[in-house]
Tab-separated table of N, CA and C and ligand atoms in Angstrom:
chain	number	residue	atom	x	y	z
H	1	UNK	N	0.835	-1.203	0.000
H	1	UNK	CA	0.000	0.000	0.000
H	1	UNK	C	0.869	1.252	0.000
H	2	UNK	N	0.077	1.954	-0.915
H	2	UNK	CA	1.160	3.228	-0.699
H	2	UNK	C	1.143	4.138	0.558
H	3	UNK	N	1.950	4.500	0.893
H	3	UNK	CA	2.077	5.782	2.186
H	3	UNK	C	1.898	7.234	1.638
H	4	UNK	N	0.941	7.919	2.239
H	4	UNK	CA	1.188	9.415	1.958
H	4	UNK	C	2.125	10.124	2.281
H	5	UNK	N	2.698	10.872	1.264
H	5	UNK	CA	4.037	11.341	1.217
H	5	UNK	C	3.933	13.047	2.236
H	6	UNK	N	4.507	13.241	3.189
H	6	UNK	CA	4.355	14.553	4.109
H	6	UNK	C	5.264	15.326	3.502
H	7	UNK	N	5.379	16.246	3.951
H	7	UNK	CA	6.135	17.241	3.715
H	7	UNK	C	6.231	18.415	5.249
H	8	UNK	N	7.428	19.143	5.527
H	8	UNK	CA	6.861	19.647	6.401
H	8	UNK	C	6.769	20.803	6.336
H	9	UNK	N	6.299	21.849	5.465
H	9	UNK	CA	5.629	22.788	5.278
H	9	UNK	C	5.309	23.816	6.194
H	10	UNK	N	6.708	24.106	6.608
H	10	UNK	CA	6.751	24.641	7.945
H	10	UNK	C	6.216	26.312	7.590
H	11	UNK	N	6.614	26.747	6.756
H	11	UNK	CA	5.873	28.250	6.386
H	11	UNK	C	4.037	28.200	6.526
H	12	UNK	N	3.492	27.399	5.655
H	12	UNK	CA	1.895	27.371	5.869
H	12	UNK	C	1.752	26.819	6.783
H	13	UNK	N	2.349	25.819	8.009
H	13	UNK	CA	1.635	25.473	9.005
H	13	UNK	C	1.623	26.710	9.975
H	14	UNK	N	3.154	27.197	10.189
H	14	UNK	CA	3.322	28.956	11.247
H	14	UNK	C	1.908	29.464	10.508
H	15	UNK	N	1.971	29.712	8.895
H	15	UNK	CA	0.594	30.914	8.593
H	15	UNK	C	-0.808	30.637	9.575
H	16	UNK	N	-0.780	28.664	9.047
H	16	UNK	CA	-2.411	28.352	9.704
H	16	UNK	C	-2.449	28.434	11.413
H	17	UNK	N	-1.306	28.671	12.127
H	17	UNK	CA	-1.483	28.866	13.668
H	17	UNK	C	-1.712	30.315	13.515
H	18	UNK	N	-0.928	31.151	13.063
H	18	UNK	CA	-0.948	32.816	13.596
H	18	UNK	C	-2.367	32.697	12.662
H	19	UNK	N	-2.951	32.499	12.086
H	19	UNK	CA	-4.106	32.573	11.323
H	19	UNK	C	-5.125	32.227	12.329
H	20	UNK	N	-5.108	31.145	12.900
H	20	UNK	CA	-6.119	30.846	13.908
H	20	UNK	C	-6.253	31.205	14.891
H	21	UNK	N	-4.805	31.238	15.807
H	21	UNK	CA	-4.516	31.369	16.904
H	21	UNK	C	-4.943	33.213	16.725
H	22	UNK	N	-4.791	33.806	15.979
H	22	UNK	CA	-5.251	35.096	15.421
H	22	UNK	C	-6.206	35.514	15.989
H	23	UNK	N	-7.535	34.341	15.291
H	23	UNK	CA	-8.851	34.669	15.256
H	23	UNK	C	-9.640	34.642	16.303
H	24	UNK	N	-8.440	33.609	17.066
H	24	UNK	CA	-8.904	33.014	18.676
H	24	UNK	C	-9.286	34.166	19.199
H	25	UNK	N	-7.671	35.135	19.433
H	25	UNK	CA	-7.213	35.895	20.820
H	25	UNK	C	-8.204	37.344	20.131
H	26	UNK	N	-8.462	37.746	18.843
H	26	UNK	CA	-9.149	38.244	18.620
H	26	UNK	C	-10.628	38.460	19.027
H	27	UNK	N	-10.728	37.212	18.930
H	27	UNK	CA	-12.378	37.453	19.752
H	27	UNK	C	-12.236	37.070	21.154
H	28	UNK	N	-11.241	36.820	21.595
H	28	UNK	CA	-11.284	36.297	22.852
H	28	UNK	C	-11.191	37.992	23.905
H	29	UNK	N	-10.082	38.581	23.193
H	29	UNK	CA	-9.730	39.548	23.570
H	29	UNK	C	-11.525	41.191	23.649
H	30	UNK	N	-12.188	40.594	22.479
H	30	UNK	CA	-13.152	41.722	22.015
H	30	UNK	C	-14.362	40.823	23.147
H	31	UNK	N	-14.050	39.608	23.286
H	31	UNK	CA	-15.263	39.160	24.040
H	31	UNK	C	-14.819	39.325	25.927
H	32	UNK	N	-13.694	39.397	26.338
H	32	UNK	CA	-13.759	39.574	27.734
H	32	UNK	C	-13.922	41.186	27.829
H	33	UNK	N	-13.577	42.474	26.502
H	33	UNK	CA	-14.067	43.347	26.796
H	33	UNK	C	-15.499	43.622	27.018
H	34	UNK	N	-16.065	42.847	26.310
H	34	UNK	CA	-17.409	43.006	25.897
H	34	UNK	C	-18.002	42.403	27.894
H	35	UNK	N	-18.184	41.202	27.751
H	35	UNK	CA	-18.707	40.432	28.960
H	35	UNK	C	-17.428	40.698	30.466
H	36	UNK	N	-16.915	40.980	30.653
H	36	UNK	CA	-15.492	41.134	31.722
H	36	UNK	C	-15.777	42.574	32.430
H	37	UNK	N	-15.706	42.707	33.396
H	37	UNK	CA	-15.771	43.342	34.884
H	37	UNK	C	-14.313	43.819	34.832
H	38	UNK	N	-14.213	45.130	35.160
H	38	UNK	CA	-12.445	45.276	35.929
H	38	UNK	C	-11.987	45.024	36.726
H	39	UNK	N	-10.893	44.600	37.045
H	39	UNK	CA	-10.558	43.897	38.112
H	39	UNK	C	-9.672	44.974	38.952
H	40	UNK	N	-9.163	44.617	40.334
H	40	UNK	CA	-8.473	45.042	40.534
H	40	UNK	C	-7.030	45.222	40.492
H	41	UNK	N	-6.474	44.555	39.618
H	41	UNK	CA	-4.870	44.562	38.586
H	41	UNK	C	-5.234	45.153	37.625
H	42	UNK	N	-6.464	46.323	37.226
H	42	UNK	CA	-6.621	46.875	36.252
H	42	UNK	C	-7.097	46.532	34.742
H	43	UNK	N	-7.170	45.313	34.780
H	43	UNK	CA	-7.553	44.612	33.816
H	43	UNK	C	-8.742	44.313	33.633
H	44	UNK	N	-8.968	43.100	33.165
H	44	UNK	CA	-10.523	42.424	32.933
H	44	UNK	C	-10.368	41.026	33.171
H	45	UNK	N	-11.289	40.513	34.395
H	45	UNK	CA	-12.157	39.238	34.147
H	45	UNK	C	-13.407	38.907	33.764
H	46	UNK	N	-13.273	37.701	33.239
H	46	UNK	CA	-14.858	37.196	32.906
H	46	UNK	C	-14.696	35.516	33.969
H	47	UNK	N	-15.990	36.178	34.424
H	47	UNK	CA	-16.438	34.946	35.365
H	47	UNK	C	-17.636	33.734	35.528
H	48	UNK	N	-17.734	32.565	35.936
H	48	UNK	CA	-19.373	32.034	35.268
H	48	UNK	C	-19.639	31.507	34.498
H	49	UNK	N	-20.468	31.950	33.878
H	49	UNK	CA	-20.984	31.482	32.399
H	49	UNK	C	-20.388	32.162	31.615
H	50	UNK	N	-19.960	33.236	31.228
H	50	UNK	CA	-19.157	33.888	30.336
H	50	UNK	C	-17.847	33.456	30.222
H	51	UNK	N	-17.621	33.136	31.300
H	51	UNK	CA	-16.313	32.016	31.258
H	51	UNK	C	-16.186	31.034	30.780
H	52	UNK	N	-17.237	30.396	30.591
H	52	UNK	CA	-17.285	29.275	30.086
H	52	UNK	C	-17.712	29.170	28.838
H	53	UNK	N	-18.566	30.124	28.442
H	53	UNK	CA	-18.589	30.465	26.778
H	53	UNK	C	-17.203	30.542	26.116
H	54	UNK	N	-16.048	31.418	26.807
H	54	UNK	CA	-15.222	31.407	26.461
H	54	UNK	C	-14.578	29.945	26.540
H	55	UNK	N	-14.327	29.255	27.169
H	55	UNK	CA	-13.882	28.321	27.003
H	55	UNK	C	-13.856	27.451	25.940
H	56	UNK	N	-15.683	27.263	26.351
H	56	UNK	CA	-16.042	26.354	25.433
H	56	UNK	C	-16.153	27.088	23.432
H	57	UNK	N	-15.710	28.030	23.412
H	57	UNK	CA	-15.790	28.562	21.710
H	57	UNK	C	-14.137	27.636	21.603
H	58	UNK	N	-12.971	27.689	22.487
H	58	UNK	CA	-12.140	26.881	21.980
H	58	UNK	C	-12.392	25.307	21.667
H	59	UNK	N	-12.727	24.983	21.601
H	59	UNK	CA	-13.601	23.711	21.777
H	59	UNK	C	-14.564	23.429	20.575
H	60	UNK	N	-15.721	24.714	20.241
H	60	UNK	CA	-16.201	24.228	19.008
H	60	UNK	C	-14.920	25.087	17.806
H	61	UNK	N	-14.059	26.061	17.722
H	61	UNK	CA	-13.348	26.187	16.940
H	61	UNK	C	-12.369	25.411	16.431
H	62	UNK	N	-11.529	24.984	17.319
H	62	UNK	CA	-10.619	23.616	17.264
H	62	UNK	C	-10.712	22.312	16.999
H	63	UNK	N	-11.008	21.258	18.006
H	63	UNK	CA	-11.677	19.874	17.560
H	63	UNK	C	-12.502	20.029	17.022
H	64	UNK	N	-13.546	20.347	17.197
H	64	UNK	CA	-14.665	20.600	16.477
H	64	UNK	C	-15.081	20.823	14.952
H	65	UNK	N	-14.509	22.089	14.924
H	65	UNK	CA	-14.398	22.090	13.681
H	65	UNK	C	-13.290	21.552	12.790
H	66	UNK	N	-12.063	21.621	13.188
H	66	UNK	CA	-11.209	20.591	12.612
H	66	UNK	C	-11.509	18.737	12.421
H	67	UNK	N	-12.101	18.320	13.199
H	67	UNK	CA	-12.574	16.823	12.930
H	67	UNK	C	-13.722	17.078	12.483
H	68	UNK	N	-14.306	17.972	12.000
H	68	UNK	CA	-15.557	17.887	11.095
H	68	UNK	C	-15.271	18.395	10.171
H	69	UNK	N	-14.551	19.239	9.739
H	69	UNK	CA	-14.170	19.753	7.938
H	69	UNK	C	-12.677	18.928	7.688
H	70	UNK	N	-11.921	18.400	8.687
H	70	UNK	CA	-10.470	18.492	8.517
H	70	UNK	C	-9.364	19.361	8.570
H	71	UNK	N	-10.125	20.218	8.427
H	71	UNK	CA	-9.765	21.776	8.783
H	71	UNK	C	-9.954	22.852	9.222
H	72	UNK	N	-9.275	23.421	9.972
H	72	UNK	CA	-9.520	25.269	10.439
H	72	UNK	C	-9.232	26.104	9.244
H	73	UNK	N	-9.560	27.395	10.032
H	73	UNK	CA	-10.035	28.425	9.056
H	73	UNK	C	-8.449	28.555	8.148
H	74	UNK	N	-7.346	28.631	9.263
H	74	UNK	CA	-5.649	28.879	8.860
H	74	UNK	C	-5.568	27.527	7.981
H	75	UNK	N	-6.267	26.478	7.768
H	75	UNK	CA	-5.822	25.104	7.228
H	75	UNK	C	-6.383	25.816	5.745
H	76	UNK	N	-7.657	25.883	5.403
H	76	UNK	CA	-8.113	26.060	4.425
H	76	UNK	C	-7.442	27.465	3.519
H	77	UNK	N	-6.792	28.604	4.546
H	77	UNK	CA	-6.172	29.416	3.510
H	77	UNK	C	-4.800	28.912	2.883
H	78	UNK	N	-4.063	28.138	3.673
H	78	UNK	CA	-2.758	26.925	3.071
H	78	UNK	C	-2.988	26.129	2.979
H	79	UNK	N	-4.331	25.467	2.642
H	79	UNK	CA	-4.707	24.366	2.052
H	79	UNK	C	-3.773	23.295	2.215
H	80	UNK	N	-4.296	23.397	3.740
H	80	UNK	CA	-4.049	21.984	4.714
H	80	UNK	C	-4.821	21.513	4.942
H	81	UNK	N	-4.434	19.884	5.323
H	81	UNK	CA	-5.546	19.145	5.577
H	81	UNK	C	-5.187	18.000	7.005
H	82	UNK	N	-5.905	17.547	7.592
H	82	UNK	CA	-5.189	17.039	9.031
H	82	UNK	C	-6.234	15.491	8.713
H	83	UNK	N	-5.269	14.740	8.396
H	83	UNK	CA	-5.668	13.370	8.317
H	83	UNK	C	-5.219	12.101	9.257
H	84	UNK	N	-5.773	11.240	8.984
H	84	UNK	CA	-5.466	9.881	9.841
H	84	UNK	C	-3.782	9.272	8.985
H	85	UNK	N	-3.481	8.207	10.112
H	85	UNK	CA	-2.335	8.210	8.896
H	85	UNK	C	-2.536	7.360	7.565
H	86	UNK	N	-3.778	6.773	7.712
H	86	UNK	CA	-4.439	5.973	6.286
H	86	UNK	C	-4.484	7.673	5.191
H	87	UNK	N	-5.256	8.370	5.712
H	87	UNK	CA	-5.132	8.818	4.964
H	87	UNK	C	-6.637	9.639	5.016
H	88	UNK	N	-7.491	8.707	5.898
H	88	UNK	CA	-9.470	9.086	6.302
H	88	UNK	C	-9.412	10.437	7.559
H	89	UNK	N	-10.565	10.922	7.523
H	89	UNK	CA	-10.952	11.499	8.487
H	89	UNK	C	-10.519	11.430	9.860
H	90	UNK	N	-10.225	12.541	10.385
H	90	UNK	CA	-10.296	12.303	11.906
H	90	UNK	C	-11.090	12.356	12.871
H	91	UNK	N	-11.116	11.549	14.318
H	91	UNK	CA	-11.894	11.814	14.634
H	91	UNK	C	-12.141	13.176	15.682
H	92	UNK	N	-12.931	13.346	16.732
H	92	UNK	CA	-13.208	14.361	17.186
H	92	UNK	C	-12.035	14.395	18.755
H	93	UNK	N	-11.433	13.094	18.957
H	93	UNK	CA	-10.930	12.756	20.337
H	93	UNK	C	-9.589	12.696	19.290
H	94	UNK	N	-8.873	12.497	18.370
H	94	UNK	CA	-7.965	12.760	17.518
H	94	UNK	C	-7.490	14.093	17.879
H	95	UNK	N	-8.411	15.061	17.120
H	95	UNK	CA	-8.299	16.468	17.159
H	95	UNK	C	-7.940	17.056	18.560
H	96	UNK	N	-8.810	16.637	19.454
H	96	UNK	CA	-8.930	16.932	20.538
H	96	UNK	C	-7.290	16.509	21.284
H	97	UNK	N	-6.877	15.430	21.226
H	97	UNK	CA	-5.115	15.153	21.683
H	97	UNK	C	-4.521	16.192	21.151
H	98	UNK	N	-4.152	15.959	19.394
H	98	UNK	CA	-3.161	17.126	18.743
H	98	UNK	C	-3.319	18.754	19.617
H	99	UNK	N	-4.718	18.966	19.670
H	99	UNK	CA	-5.061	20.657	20.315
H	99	UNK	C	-4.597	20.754	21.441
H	100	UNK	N	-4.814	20.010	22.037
H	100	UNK	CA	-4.292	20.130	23.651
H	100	UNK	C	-2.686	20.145	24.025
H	101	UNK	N	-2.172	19.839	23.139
H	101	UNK	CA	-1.022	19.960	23.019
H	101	UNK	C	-0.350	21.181	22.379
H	102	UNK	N	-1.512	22.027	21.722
H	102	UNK	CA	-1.211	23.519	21.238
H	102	UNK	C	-0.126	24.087	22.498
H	103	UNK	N	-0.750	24.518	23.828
H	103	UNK	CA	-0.161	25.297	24.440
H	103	UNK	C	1.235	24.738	24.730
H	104	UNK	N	2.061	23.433	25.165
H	104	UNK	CA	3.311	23.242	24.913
H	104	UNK	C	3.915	23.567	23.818
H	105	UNK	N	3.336	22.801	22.802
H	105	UNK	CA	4.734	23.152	21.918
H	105	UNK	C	4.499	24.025	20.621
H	106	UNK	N	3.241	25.143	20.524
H	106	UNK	CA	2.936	26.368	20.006
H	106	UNK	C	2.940	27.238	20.315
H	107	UNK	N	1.716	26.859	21.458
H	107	UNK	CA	2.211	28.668	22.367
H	107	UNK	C	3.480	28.894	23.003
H	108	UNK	N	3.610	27.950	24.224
H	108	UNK	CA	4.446	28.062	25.581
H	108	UNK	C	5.955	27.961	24.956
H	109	UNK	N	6.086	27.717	23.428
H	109	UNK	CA	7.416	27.764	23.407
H	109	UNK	C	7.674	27.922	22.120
H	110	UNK	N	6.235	29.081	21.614
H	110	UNK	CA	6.702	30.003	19.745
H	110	UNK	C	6.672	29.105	18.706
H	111	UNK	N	6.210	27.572	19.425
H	111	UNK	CA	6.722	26.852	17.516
H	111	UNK	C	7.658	26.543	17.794
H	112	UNK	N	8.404	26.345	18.627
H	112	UNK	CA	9.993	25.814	18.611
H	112	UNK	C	10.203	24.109	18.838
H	113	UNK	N	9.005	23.307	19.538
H	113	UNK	CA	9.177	22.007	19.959
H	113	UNK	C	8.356	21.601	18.461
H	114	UNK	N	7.164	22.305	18.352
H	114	UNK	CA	6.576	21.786	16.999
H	114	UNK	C	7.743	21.243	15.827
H	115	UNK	N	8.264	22.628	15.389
H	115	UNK	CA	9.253	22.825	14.425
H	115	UNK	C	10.428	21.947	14.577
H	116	UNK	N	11.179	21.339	15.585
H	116	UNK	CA	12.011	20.053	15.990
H	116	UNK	C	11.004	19.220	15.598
H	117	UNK	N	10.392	19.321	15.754
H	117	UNK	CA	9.358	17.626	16.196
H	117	UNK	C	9.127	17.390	14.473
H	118	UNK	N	8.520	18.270	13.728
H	118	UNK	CA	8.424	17.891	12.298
H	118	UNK	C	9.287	17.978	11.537
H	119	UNK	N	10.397	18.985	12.066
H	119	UNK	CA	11.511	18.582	11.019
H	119	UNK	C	11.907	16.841	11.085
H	120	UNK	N	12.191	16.688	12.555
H	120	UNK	CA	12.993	15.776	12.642
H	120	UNK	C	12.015	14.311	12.893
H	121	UNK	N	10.756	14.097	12.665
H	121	UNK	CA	9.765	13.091	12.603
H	121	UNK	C	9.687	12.429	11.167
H	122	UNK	N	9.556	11.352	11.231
H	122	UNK	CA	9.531	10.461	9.786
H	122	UNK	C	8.537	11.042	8.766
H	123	UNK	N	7.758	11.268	9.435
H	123	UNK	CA	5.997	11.689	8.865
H	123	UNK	C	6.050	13.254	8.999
H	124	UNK	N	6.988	14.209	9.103
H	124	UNK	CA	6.471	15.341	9.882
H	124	UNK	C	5.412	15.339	10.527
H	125	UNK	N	5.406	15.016	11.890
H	125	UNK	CA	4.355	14.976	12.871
H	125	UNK	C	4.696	16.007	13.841
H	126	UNK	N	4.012	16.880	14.641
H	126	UNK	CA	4.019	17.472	15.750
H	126	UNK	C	4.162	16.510	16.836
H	127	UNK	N	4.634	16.877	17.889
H	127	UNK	CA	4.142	16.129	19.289
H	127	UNK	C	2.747	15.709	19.128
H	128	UNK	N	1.660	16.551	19.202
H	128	UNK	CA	0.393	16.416	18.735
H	128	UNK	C	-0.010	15.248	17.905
H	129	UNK	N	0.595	15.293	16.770
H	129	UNK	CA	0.021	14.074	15.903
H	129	UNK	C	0.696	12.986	16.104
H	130	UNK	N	1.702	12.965	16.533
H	130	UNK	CA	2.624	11.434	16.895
H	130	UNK	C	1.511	10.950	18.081
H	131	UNK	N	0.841	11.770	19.032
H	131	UNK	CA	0.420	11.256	20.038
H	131	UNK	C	-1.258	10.961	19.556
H	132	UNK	N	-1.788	11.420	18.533
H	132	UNK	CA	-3.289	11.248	18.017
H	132	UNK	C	-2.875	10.819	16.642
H	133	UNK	N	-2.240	9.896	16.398
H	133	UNK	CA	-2.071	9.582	15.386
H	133	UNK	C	-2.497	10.276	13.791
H	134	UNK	N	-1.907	11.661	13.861
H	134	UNK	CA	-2.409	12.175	12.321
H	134	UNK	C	-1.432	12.573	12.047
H	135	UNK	N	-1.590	13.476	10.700
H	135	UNK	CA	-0.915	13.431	9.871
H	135	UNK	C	-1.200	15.095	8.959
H	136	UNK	N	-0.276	15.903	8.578
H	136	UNK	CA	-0.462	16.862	8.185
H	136	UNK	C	-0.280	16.955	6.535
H	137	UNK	N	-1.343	16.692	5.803
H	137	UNK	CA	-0.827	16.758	4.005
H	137	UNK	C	-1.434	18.283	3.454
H	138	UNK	N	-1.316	18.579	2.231
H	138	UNK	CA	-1.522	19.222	1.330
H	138	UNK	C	-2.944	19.175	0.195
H	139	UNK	N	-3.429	19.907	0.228
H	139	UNK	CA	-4.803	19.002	-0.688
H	139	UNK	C	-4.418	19.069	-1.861
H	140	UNK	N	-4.803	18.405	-3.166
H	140	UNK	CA	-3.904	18.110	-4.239
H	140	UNK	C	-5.225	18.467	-5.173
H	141	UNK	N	-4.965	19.256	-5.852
H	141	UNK	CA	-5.593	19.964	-7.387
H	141	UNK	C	-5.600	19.232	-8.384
H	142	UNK	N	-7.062	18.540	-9.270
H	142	UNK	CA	-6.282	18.115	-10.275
H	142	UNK	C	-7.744	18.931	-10.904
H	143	UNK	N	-8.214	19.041	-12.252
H	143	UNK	CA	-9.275	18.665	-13.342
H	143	UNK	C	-9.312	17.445	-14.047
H	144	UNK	N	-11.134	17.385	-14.117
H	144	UNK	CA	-11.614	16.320	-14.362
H	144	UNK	C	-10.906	16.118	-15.561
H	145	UNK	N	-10.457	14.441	-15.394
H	145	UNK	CA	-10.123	14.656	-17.083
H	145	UNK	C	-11.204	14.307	-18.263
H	146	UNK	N	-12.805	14.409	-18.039
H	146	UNK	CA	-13.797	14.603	-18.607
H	146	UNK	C	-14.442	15.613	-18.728
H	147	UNK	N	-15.033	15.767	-18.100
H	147	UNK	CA	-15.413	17.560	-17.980
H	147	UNK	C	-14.827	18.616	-17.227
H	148	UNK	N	-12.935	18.799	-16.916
H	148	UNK	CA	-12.704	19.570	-16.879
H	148	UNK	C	-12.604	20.841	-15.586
H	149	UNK	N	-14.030	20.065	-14.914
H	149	UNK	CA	-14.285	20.623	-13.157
H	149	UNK	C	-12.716	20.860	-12.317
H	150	UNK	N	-12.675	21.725	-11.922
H	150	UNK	CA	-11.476	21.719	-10.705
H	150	UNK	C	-11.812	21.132	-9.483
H	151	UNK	N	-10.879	20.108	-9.067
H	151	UNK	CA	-11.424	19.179	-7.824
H	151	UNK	C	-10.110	19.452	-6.670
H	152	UNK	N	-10.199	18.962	-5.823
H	152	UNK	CA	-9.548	18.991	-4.863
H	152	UNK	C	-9.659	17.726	-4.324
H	153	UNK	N	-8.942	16.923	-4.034
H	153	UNK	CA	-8.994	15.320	-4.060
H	153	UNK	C	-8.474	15.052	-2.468
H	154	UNK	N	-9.428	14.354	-1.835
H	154	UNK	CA	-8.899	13.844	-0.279
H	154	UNK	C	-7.328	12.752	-0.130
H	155	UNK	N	-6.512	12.871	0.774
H	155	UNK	CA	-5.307	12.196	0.515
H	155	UNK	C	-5.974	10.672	0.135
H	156	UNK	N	-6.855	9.953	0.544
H	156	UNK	CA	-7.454	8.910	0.376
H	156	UNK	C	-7.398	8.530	-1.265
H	157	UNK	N	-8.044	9.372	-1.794
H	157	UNK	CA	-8.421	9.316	-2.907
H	157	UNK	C	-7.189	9.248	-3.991
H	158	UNK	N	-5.982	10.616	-3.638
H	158	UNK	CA	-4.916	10.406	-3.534
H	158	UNK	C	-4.034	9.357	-4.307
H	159	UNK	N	-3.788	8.136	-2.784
H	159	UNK	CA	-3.063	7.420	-2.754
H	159	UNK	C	-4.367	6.441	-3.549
H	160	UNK	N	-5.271	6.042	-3.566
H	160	UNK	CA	-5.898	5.203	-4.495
H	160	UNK	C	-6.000	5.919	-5.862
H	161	UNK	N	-5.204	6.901	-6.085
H	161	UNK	CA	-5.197	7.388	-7.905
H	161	UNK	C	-6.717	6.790	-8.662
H	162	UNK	N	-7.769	6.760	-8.166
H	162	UNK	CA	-8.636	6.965	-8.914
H	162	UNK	C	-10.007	7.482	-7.765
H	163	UNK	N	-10.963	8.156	-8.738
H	163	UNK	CA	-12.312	8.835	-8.026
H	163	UNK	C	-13.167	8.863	-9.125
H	164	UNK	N	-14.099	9.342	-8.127
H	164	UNK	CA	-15.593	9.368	-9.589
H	164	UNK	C	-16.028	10.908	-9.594
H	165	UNK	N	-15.901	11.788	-10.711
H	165	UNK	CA	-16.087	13.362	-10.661
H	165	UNK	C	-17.481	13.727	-10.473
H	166	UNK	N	-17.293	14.654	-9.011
H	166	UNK	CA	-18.653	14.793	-8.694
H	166	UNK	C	-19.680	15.823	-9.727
H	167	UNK	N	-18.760	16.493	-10.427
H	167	UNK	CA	-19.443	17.412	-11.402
H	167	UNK	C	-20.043	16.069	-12.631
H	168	UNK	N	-19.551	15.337	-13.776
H	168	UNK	CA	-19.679	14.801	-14.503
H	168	UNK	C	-20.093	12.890	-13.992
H	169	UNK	N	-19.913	12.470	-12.271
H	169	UNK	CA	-19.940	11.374	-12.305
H	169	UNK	C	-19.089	10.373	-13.347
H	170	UNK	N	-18.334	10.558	-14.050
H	170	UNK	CA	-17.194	9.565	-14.608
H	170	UNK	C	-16.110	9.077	-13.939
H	171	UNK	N	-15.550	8.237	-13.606
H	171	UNK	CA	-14.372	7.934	-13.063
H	171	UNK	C	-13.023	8.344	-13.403
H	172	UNK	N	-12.470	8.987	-12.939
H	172	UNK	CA	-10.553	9.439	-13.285
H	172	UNK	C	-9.705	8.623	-13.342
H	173	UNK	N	-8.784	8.042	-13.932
H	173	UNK	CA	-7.739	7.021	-13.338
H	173	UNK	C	-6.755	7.622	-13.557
H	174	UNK	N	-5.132	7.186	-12.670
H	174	UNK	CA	-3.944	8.061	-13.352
H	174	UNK	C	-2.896	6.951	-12.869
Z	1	ZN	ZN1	-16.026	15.450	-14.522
């Protein structure tokens, strides 16, 4: 069987964290102004239920939506894709390992344990995916070679070099 070939694509993976991690602290930041009390260190808490909204938006942004599209918002502008190491879907407790492991070796230390870890991993894997077994690929462009449609092909599909075009229904082979 063939293996999907990684790469470690260390420029678009940094884009898809500061991309996400972006969008996070962005609303995270506009939402404890919004719901958050001043404190007395001058700042802002949010306490409660607002706390826990916050929480829980990391939660449907991250696993969530990553084991249900395959991707975050930063995946889809570098057209990344976060797979099993077959090559299928992940699941939601998948996602959920790799994320939790964000704050070691993304936040708490810039990308620096990530960036060891995939240079120097067989698969380019993060800590994250060595421990949830995935896998970081590229989505691959081809046109139908019947009617011509622009597709975007799952690594699955991929490594089995053939599909059926959802525009025309004909089969591709290569
Ligand atoms: Zn077609």
């Amino acid at each position: 069987m063939n293996q999907i070939r990684t790469q470690p694509n260390i420029a678009k993976r940094m884009t898809a964290t500061i991309v996400d991690y972006g969008i996070y602290m962005t609303f995270w930041i506009s939402y404890v102004y919004q719901f958050g009390t001043p404190n007395d260190d001058g700042g802002y808490s949010v306490n409660g239920w607002p706390g826990f909204v916050l929480f829980l938006t990391w939660f449907v942004y991250f696993p969530l939506v990553e084991s249900y599209k395959g991707q975050t918002i930063g995946h889809m502008i570098t057209q990344l894709r976060v797979v099993t190491l077959n090559g299928n879907s992940i699941t939601f407790g998948q996602s959920l390992k790799r994320r939790v492991l964000d704050a070691f070796e993304l936040l708490g230390t810039f990308g620096f344990i990530a960036f060891i870890a995939v240079k120097n991993s067989e698969r380019n894997q993060r800590v994250g995916d060595i421990w949830a077994k995935t896998i970081v690929v590229e989505d691959i462009h081809v046109s139908c070679q019947h009617c011509g449609e622009q597709l975007a092909l799952t690594a699955e599909e991929t490594i089995r070099r053939t599909f059926d075009c959802p525009e025309c229904g004909k089969k591709n082979e290569n």
